[in-house]
Coordinates of C-alpha atoms in Angstrom, one line a residue:
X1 CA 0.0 0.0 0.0
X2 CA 1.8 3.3 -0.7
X3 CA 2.2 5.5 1.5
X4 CA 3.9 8.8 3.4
X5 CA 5.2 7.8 6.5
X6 CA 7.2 10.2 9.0
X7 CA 9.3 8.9 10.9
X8 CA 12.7 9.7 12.9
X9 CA 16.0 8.6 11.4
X10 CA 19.6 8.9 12.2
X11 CA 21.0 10.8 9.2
X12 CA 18.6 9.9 6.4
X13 CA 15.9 13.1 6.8
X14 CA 13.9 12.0 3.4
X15 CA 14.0 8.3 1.4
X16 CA 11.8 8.0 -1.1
X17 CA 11.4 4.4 -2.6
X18 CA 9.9 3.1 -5.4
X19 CA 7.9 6.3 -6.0
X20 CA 5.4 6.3 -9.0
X21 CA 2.2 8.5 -9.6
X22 CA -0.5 7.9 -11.8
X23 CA -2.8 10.3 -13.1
X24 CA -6.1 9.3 -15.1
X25 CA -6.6 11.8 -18.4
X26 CA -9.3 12.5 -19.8
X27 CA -9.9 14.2 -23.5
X28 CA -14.0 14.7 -23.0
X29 CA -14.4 16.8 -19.5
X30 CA -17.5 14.5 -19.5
X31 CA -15.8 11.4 -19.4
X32 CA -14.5 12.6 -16.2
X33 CA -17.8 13.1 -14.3
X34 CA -18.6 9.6 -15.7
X35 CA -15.6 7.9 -14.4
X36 CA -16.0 9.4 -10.7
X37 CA -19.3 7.7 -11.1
X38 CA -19.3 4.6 -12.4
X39 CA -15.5 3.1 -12.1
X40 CA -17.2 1.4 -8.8
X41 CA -19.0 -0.7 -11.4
X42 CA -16.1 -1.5 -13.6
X43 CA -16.7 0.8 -16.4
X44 CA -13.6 3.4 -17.1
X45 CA -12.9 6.4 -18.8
X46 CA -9.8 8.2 -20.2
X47 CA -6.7 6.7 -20.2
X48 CA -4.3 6.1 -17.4
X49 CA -0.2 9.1 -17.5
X50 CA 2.3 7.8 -15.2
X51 CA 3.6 11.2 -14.2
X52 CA 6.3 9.2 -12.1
X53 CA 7.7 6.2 -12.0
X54 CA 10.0 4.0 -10.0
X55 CA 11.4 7.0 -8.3
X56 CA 14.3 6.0 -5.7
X57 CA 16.8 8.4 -3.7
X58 CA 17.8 9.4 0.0
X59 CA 18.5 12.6 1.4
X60 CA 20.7 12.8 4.4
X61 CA 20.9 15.0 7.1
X62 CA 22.9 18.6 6.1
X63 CA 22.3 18.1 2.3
X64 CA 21.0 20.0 -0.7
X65 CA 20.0 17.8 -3.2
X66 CA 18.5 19.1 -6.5
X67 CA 15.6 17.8 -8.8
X68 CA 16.2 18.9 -12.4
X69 CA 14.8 17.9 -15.6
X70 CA 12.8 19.4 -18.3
X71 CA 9.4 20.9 -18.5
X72 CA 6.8 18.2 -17.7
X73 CA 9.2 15.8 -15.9
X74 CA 7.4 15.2 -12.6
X75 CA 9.7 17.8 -11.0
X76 CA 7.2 19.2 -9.4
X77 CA 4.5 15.8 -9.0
X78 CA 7.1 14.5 -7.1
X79 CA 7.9 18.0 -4.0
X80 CA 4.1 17.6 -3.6
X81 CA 4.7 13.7 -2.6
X82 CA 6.9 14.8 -0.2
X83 CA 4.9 17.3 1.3
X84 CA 2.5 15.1 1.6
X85 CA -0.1 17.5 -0.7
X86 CA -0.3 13.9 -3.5
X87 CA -0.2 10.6 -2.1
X88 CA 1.5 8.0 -4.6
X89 CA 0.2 5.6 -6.2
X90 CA 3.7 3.3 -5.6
X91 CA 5.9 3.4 -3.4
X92 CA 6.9 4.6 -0.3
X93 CA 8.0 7.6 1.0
X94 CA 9.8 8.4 4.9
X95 CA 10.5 12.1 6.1
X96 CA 11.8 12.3 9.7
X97 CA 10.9 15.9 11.2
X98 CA 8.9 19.5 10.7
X99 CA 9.2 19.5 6.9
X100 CA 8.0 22.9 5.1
X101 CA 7.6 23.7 1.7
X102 CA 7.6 26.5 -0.6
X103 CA 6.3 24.7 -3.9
X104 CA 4.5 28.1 -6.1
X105 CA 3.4 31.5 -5.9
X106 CA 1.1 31.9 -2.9
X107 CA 0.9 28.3 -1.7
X108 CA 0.0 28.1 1.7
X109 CA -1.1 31.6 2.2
X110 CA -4.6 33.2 2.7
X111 CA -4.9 36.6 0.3
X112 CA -7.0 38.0 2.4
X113 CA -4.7 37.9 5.5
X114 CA -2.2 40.4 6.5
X115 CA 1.5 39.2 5.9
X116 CA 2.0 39.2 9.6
X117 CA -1.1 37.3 10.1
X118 CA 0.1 34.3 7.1
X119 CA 3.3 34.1 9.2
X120 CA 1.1 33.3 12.2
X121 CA -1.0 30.3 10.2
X122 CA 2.2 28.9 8.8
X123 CA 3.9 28.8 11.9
X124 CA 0.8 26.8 13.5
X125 CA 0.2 24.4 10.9
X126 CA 3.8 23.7 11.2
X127 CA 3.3 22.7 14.9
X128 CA 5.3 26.2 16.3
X129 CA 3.2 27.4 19.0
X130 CA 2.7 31.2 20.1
X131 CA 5.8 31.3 22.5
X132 CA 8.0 29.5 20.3
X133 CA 6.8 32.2 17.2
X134 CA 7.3 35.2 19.3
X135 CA 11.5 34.6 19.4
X136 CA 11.0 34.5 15.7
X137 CA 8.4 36.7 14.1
X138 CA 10.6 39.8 14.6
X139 CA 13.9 38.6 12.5
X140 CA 11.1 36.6 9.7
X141 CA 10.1 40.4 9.6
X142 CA 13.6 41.9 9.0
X143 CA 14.2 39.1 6.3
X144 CA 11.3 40.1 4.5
X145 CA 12.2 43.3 4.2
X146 CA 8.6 44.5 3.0
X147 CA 8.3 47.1 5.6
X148 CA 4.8 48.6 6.4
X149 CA 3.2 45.6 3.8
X150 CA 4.0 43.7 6.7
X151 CA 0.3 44.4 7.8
X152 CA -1.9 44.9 4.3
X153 CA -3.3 41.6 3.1
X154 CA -1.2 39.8 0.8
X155 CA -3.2 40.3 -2.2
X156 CA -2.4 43.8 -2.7
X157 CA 1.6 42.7 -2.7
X158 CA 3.9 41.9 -5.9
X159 CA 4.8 38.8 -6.9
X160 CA 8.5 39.7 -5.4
X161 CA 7.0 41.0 -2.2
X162 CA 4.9 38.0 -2.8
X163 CA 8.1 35.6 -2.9
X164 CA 10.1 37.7 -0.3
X165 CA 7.3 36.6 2.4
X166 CA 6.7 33.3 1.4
X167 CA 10.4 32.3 1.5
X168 CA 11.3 33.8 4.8
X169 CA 8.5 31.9 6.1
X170 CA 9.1 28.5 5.0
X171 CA 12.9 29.7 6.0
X172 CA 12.7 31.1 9.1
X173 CA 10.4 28.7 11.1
X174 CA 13.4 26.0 12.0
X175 CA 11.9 22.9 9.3
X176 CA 14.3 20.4 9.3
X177 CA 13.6 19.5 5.9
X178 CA 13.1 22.3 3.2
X179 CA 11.3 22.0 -0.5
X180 CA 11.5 24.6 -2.9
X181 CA 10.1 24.7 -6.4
X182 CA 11.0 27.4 -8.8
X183 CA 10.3 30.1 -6.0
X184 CA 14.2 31.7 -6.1
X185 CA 13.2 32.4 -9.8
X186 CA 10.6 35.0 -9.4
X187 CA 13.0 37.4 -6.9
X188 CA 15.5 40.3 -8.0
X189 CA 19.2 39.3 -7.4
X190 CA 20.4 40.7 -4.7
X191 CA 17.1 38.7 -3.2
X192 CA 18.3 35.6 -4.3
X193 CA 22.1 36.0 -3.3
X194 CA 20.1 36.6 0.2
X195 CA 18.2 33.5 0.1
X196 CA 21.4 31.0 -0.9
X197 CA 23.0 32.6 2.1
X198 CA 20.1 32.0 4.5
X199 CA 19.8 27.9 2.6
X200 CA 23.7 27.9 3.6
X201 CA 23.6 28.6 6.5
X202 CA 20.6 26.4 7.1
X203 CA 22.3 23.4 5.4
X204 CA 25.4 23.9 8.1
X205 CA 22.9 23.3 11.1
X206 CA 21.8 20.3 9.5
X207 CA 18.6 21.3 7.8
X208 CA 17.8 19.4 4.5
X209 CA 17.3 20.8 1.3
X210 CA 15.3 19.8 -1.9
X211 CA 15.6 22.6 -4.7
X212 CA 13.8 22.2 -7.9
X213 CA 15.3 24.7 -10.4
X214 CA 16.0 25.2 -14.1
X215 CA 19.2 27.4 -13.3
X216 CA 22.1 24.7 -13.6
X217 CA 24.4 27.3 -12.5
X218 CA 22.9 27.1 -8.9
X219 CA 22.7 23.0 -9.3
X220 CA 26.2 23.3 -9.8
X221 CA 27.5 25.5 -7.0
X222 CA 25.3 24.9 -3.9
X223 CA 23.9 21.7 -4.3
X224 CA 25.3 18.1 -3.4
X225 CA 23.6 15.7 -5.2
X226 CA 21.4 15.8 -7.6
X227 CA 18.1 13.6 -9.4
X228 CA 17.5 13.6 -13.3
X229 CA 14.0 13.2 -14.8
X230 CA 12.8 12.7 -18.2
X231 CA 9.5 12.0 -18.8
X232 CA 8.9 11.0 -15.3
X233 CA 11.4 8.3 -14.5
X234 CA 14.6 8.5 -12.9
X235 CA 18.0 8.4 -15.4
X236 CA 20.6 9.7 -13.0
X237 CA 21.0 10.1 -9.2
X238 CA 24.7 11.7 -8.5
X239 CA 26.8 14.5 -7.8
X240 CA 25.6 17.6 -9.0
X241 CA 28.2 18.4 -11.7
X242 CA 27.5 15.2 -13.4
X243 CA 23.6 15.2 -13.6
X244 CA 23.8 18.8 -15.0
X245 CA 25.8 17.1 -17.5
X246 CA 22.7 14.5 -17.9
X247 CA 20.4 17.4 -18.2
X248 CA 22.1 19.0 -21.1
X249 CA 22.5 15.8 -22.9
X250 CA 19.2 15.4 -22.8
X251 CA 18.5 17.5 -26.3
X252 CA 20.6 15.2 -28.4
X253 CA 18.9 12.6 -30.1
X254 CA 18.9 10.4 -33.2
X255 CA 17.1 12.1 -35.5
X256 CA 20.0 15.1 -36.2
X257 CA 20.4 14.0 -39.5
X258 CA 17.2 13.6 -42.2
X259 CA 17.1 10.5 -43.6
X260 CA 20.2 9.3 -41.3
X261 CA 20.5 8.0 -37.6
X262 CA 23.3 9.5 -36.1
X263 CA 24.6 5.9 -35.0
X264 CA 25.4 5.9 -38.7
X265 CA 27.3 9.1 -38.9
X266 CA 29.4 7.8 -35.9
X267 CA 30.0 4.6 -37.7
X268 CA 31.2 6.5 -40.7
X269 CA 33.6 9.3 -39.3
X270 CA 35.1 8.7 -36.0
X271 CA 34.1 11.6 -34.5
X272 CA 32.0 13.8 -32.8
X273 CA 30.8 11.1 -30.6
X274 CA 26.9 10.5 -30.8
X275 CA 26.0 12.0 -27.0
X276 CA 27.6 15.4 -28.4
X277 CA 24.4 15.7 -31.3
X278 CA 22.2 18.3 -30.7
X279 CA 18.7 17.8 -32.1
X280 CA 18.6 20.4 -34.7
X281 CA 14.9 19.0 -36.0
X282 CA 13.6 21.0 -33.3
X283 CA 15.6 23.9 -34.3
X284 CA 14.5 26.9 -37.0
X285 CA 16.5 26.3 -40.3
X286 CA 16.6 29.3 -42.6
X287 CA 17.8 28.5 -46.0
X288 CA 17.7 29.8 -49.3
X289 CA 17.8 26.2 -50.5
X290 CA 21.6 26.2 -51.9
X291 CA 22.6 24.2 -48.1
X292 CA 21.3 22.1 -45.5
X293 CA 22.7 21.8 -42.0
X294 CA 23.1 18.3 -41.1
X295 CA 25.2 18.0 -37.6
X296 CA 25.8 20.7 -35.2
X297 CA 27.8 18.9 -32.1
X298 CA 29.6 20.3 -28.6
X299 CA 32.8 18.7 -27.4
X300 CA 35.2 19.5 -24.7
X301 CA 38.7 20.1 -25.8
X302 CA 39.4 16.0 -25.7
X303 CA 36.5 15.6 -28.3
X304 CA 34.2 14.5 -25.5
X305 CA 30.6 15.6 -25.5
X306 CA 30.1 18.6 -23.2
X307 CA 27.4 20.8 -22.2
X308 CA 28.8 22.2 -18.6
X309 CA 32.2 24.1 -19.5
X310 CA 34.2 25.8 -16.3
X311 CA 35.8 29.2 -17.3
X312 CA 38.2 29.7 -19.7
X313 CA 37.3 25.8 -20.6
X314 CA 38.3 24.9 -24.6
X315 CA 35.3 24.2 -26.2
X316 CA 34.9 22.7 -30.0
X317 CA 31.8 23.9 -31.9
X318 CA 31.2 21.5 -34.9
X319 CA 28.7 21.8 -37.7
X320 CA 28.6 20.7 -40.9
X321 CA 25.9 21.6 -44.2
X322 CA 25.5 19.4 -46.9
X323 CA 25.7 21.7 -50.1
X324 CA 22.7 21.8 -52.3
X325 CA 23.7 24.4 -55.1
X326 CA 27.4 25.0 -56.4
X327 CA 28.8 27.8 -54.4
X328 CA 32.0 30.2 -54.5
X329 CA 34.3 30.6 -51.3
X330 CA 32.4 29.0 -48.0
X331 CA 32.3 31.0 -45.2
X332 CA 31.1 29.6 -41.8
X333 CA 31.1 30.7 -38.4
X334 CA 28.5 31.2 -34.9
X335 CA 27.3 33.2 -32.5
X336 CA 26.8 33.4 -28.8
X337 CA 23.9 34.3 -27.1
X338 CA 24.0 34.4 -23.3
X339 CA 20.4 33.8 -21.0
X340 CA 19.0 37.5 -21.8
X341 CA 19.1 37.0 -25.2
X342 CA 22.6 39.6 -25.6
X343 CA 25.1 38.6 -28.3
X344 CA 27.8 38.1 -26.3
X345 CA 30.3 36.9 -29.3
X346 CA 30.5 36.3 -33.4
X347 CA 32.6 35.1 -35.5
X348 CA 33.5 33.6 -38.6
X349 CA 36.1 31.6 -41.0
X350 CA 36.3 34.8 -42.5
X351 CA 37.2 36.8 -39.2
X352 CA 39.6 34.2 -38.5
X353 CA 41.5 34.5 -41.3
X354 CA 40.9 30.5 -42.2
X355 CA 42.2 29.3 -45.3
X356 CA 39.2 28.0 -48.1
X357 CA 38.7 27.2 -51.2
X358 CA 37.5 29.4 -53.9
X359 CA 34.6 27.2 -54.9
X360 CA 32.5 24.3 -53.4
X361 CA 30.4 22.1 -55.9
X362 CA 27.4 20.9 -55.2
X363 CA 26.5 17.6 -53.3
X364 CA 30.1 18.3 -51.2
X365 CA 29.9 18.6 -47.3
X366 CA 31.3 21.5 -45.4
X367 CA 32.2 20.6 -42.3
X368 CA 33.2 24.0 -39.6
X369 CA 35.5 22.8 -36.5
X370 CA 35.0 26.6 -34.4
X371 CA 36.9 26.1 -30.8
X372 CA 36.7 29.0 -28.6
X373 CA 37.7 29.5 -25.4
X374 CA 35.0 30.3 -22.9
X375 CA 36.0 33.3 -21.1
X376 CA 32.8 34.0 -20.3
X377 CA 30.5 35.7 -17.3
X378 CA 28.9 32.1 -15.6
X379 CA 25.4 31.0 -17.0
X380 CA 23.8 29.3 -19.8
X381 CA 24.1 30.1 -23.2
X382 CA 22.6 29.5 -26.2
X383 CA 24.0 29.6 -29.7
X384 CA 23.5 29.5 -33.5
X385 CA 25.5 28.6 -36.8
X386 CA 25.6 29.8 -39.9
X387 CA 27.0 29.0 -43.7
X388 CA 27.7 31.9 -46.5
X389 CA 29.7 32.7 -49.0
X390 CA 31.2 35.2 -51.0
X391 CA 31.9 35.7 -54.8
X392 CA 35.7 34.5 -54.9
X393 CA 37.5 37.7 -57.0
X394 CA 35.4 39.7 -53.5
X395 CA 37.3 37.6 -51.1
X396 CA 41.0 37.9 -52.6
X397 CA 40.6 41.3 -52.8
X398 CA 39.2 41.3 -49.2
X399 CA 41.5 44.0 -47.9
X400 CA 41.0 46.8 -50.0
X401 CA 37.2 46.7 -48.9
X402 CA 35.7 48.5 -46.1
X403 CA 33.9 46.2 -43.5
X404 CA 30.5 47.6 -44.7
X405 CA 31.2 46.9 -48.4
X406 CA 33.1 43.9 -47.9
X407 CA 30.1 42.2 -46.4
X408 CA 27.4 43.4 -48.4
X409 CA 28.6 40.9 -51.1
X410 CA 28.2 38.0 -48.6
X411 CA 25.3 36.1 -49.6
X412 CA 23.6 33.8 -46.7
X413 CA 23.1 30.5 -47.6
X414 CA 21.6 28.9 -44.6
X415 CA 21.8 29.2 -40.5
X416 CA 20.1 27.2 -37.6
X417 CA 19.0 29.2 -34.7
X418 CA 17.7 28.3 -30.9
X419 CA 20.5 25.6 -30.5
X420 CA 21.9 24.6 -27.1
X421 CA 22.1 25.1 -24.6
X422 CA 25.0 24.5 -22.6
X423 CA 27.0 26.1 -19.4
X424 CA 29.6 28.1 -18.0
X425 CA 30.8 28.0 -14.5
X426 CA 33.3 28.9 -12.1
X427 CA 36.8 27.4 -12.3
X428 CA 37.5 24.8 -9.7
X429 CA 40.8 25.7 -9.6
X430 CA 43.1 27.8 -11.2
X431 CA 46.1 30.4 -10.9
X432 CA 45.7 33.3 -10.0
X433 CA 42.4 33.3 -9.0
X434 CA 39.4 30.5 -9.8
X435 CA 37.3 33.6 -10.9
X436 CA 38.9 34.3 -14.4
X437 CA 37.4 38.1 -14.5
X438 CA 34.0 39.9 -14.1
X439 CA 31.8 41.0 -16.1
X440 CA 30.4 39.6 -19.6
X441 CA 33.1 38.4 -21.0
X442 CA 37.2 38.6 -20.7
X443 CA 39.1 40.9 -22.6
X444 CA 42.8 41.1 -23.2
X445 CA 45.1 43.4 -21.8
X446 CA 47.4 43.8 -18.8
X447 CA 47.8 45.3 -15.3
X448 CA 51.0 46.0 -12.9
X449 CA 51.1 47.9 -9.7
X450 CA 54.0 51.2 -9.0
X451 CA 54.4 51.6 -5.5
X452 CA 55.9 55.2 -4.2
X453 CA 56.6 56.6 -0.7
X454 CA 55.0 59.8 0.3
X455 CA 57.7 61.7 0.3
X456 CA 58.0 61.3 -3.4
X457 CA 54.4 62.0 -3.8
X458 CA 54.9 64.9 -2.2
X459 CA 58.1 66.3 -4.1
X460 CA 56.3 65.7 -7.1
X461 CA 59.4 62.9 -8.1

C-alpha cells in the first residue's frame, strides 16, 4: 500500500522508494464526471499518465539535493509527494521531522490575511506554538524586508514581495527539511544571493534541502547531489556536476540527420561522438535552398561531448551543411547568445583568417570545427550557426574593402537558430584566481602595480 510515513532517522531526513504517480486523463471533460461515477462498477474512462515512475533516492541530514529535468518531468509531482499535498500511487515515502515547503506562488497563504497574520498560520500548521513564534516573528520580519506591507493583506503585494514573504516563512520557522520549487526564480538578485545565504547557512545546522530549479548554475554551485528526470522516470542520481551534465545531454537525439540515424554518422567518421548531437529537428532552419545543415555537435577540448564548460574551458563547436547548389568561397562561423538574449560573441572563418577554397560544388559537405575559449560571465548560453559565401574575386581582394562593403557581397546561404544550450561556470581551480574576470566576457590586456613613498608624492618625483 503506498504510502507517506514520518518517521525519525539517524541521518537519512527524506527516502523516497519506489515512487510512481499515476494520473487518469481525460480528453471529453464529461468522461471525467462519468468515471468518478461509475469506475465502482467496472466501467472506465480516459486513459491512465504515469507522471512518475520507480522514483528512488535518499536525502541525508545537512544536504542539498537538487531535482532537475525538463518541462513536464514530474519535478514538481514529485515536491508535492513529499509534502504530503499527492499521495503515490507506488511506493513509499519516509520524512523524519517538521518538513516545510515552498512549492508556487502563494501556496500556503490566505490573500485576504495580513503578511504578519500568514506568518502566524504557517507557523501553526507547522506545529510552532505562540511562544515558540514570538523569538521568531521579529527577524522573519527583518528578512522580508517589506516594511509597512507587513500588515496589508497579501493580495495587494507583488509577486517579489509576494516571494520575499513566502520564502522567509518557509525559511525562518526551523523545518528540518526544506522543499523549494522554482520560488528563487521570481525574486531580484540581490534577493536571491540573500536566500542561498540563508539555505547555507541552514544546510550547516543540518537542515535538509530539496531545490527544484532550471538554473544549472545554482545545481552546480550549492547543491550536493542531484536527481534527473525525463519524462517522469529517474535516469541519473549523483553528484551535482554530473547530472547537470545528464540534463544538457538530454537534447541530443537520433534524428540530427534527415534520412540518417546518427549511429550511422558515428559509424562512418570517427568523430563527434553521438552524446555530443544536438537535435537540430527541433531547431529553425533558414535557408535559401543552396545548403542544408546536417550535424551541429559540442565537445570538450578531448573531443568529448560537453554541455557544462568551467571558465576559460576549450570548447569545439562542430557543424557541418550538406551543399545543395554550387557555391564560391564558403564561409562559416556562430554566434553566442548568453540567458538574456545579448550577443555576447560572433565570429566567422572569414574573421579568423581561415584558409578555403575558392569554390564548393554541389553535393560536397562542409564541415566547420569553431573552438573557442570560454572566457565567459557564468550561466547558460545558447548559440546559432551559420554558412555563407562570397563571390571569390570579392574575397581575394578582401582588404581593400571597407567592413560595410566587404560584407554586403556575402550572400547567406543557410543558419540554424535556438541551438543549445549549454553552461559556463566557475573554475575549480586555477592560478591566479578561480574567478577568471568579471563581467560579460574577458578581454585582453594587462595590469602591474607602481608603489611610491610619500615623500616622493609629495616632491612631485
Amino acid at each position: 500500500m503506498p504510502t507517506v510515513v514520518f518517521a525519525k532517522t539517524d541521518d537519512i531526513t527524506v527516502s523516497v522508494q519506489g515512487v510512481g504517480k499515476l494520473f487518469q486523463l481525460f480528453d471529453d471533460p464529461r468522461d471525467r464526471l462519468k468515471h468518478m461515477l461509475l469506475w465502482r462498477f467496472g466501467k472506465t474512462y480516459g486513459h491512465p499518465f504515469w507522471a512518475l515512475r520507480n522514483v528512488s533516492f535518499d536525502l541525508h541530514r545537512g544536504e542539498m539535493m537538487a531535482i532537475i529535468g525538463k518541462n513536464g518531468s514530474g519535478k514538481s509531482t514529485l515536491l508535492q509527494m513529499i509534502a504530503g499535498i499527492l499521495a503515490p500511487t507506488e511506493g513509499s515515502i519516509y520524512c523524519s521531522g517538521r518538513v516545510a515547503a515552498l512549492l508556487e506562488l502563494g501556496s500556503g497563504f490566505n490573500p485576504e490575511y495580513t503578511g504578519r497574520e500568514n506568518i502566524q498560520l504557517n507557523a501553526s500548521i507547522l506545529g510552532i506554538s505562540a511562544n515558540e513564534l514570538k523569538g521568531k516573528i521579529q527577524s522573519i520580519i527583518d528578512f522580508a524586508d517589506i516594511g509597512e506591507f507587513i500588515d496589508q493583506p497579501v493580495k495587494l503585494y507583488s509577486s517579489g514581495m509576494f516571494v520575499r514573504l513566502a520564502f522567509d516563512v518557509t525559511t525562518g520557522l526551523e523545518a528540518d527539511v526544506l522543499l523549494i520549487d522554482e520560488a528563487l526564480a521570481v525574486g531580484d538578485v540581490f534577493f536571491r544571493q540573500k536566500c542561498y545565504r540563508r539555505l547555507e547557512e541552514l544546510r550547516q545546522k543540518g537542515v535538509s534541502i530539496i531545490l527544484v530549479t532550471h538554473s544549472m548554475g545554482d545545481v552546480e554551485q550549492f547543491c550536493n547531489n542531484a536527481v534527473v528526470l525525463q519524462n517522469g522516470k529517474e535516469v541519473f542520481q549523483g553528484q551535482a556536476n554530473e547530472a547537470v551534465k545528464w540534463y544538457y545531454l538530454d537534447d541530443y537525439s537520433s534524428t540530427t540527420i534527415e534520412n540518417e540515424t546518427s549511429g550511422e554518422i558515428a559509424a562512418r567518421e570517427k568523430w563527434p561522438p553521438t552524446d555530443s548531437l544536438f537535435n537540430i529537428s527541433t531547431s529553425n532552419e533558414i535557408t535559401n535552398g543552396w545548403a542544408h545543415c546536417t550535424l551541429v555537435a559540442l565537445c570538450d577540448e578531448k573531443g568529448n561531448a560537453s554541455r557544462c564548460f568551467q571558465q576559460g574551458e576549450l570548447a569545439q563547436f562542430i557543424f557541418d551543411f550538406e551543399l545543395l547548389h554550387d557555391i564560391e568561397v564558403p564561409n562559416g562561423g556562430l554566434v553566442l547568445h548568453n540567458d538574456k538574449g545579448w550577443t555576447v560573441h560572433g565570429k566567422s572563418t572569414l574573421l579568423y583568417g581561415t584558409g578555403v577554397p575558392l569554390s564548393v560544388a554541389k553535393g560536397n559537405r562542409i564541415r566547420i570545427i569553431q573552438k573557442i575559449s570560454l572566457e565567459l560571465e557564468t550561466g547558460e548560453y545558447t548559440f546559432e550557426v551559420a554558412l555563407n559565401t562570397m563571390p571569390n574575386n570579392h574575397y581575394l581582394s578582401r582588404s581593400k574593402f571597407s567592413p560595410t562593403d566587404l560584407y554586403s557581397n556575402i550572400r547567406r546561404i543557410c543558419f540554424i537558430t535556438n541551438i543549445g544550450p549549454f553552461l559556463v561556470v566557475h573554475r575549480t581551480k586555477g592560478f591566479p584566481v578561480t574567478l577568471l574576470h568579471h563581467g560579460v566576457a574577458n578581454l585582453p590586456g594587462s595590469a602591474e602595480i607602481i608603489i611610491s613613498n610619500h615623500s616622493d608624492l609629495e616632491s612631485g618625483e
